[in-house]
Amino acid sequence: MNPGRMRYRVTVRRRMQKPDGMGGYSSKWEDAGQLWALAAGTPATELTGEIVTRRGGVEIRRGDQVVEGRHRYEVIDVKPYDLETQCALVREVES
């Protein structure tokens, strides 16, 4: 994978739970960090495609969100792409 092809700056967001003070928990999305990424695949109604990022730094996990500009994607699965990169299978969600 040529890292120079990664031209999208994306933000990884993770749902964090905190005690709400009444015995339960509240959750909200918080930024986990930013990565350079390559968008692969073609947009479709249900499945948007794949987002390839370098390993190291912010780890993308199943259930995270990836935000690029006004687009927000749910991470369905993450798999190794090669020794240096990982591939997140994503679906676009409503903003």
PDB file of C-alpha atoms in Angstrom, residues 1-2 6 52-56 79-87:
ATOM      1  CA  MET A   1       0.000   0.000   0.000  1.00  0.00           C
ATOM      2  CA  ASN A   2       1.389   3.354  -1.020  1.00  0.00           C
ATOM      3  CA  MET A   6      -4.016   8.235   1.730  1.00  0.00           C
ATOM      4  CA  VAL A  52      -7.780   1.866   4.643  1.00  0.00           C
ATOM      5  CA  THR A  53      -5.499   3.403   7.295  1.00  0.00           C
ATOM      6  CA  ARG A  54      -1.941   2.848   8.513  1.00  0.00           C
ATOM      7  CA  ARG A  55      -1.548   0.761  11.664  1.00  0.00           C
ATOM      8  CA  GLY A  56      -0.242   2.496  14.752  1.00  0.00           C
ATOM      9  CA  LYS A  79      -9.229  -6.499   9.273  1.00  0.00           C
ATOM     10  CA  PRO A  80      -5.529  -6.351   8.410  1.00  0.00           C
ATOM     11  CA  TYR A  81      -4.896  -5.122   4.865  1.00  0.00           C
ATOM     12  CA  ASP A  82      -1.172  -5.854   4.840  1.00  0.00           C
ATOM     13  CA  LEU A  83       1.675  -5.589   7.370  1.00  0.00           C
ATOM     14  CA  GLU A  84       1.406  -1.790   7.647  1.00  0.00           C
ATOM     15  CA  THR A  85      -2.262  -1.005   7.097  1.00  0.00           C
ATOM     16  CA  GLN A  86      -5.732  -1.998   8.267  1.00  0.00           C
ATOM     17  CA  CYS A  87      -9.053  -1.950   6.455  1.00  0.00           C
TER      18      CYS A  87
END
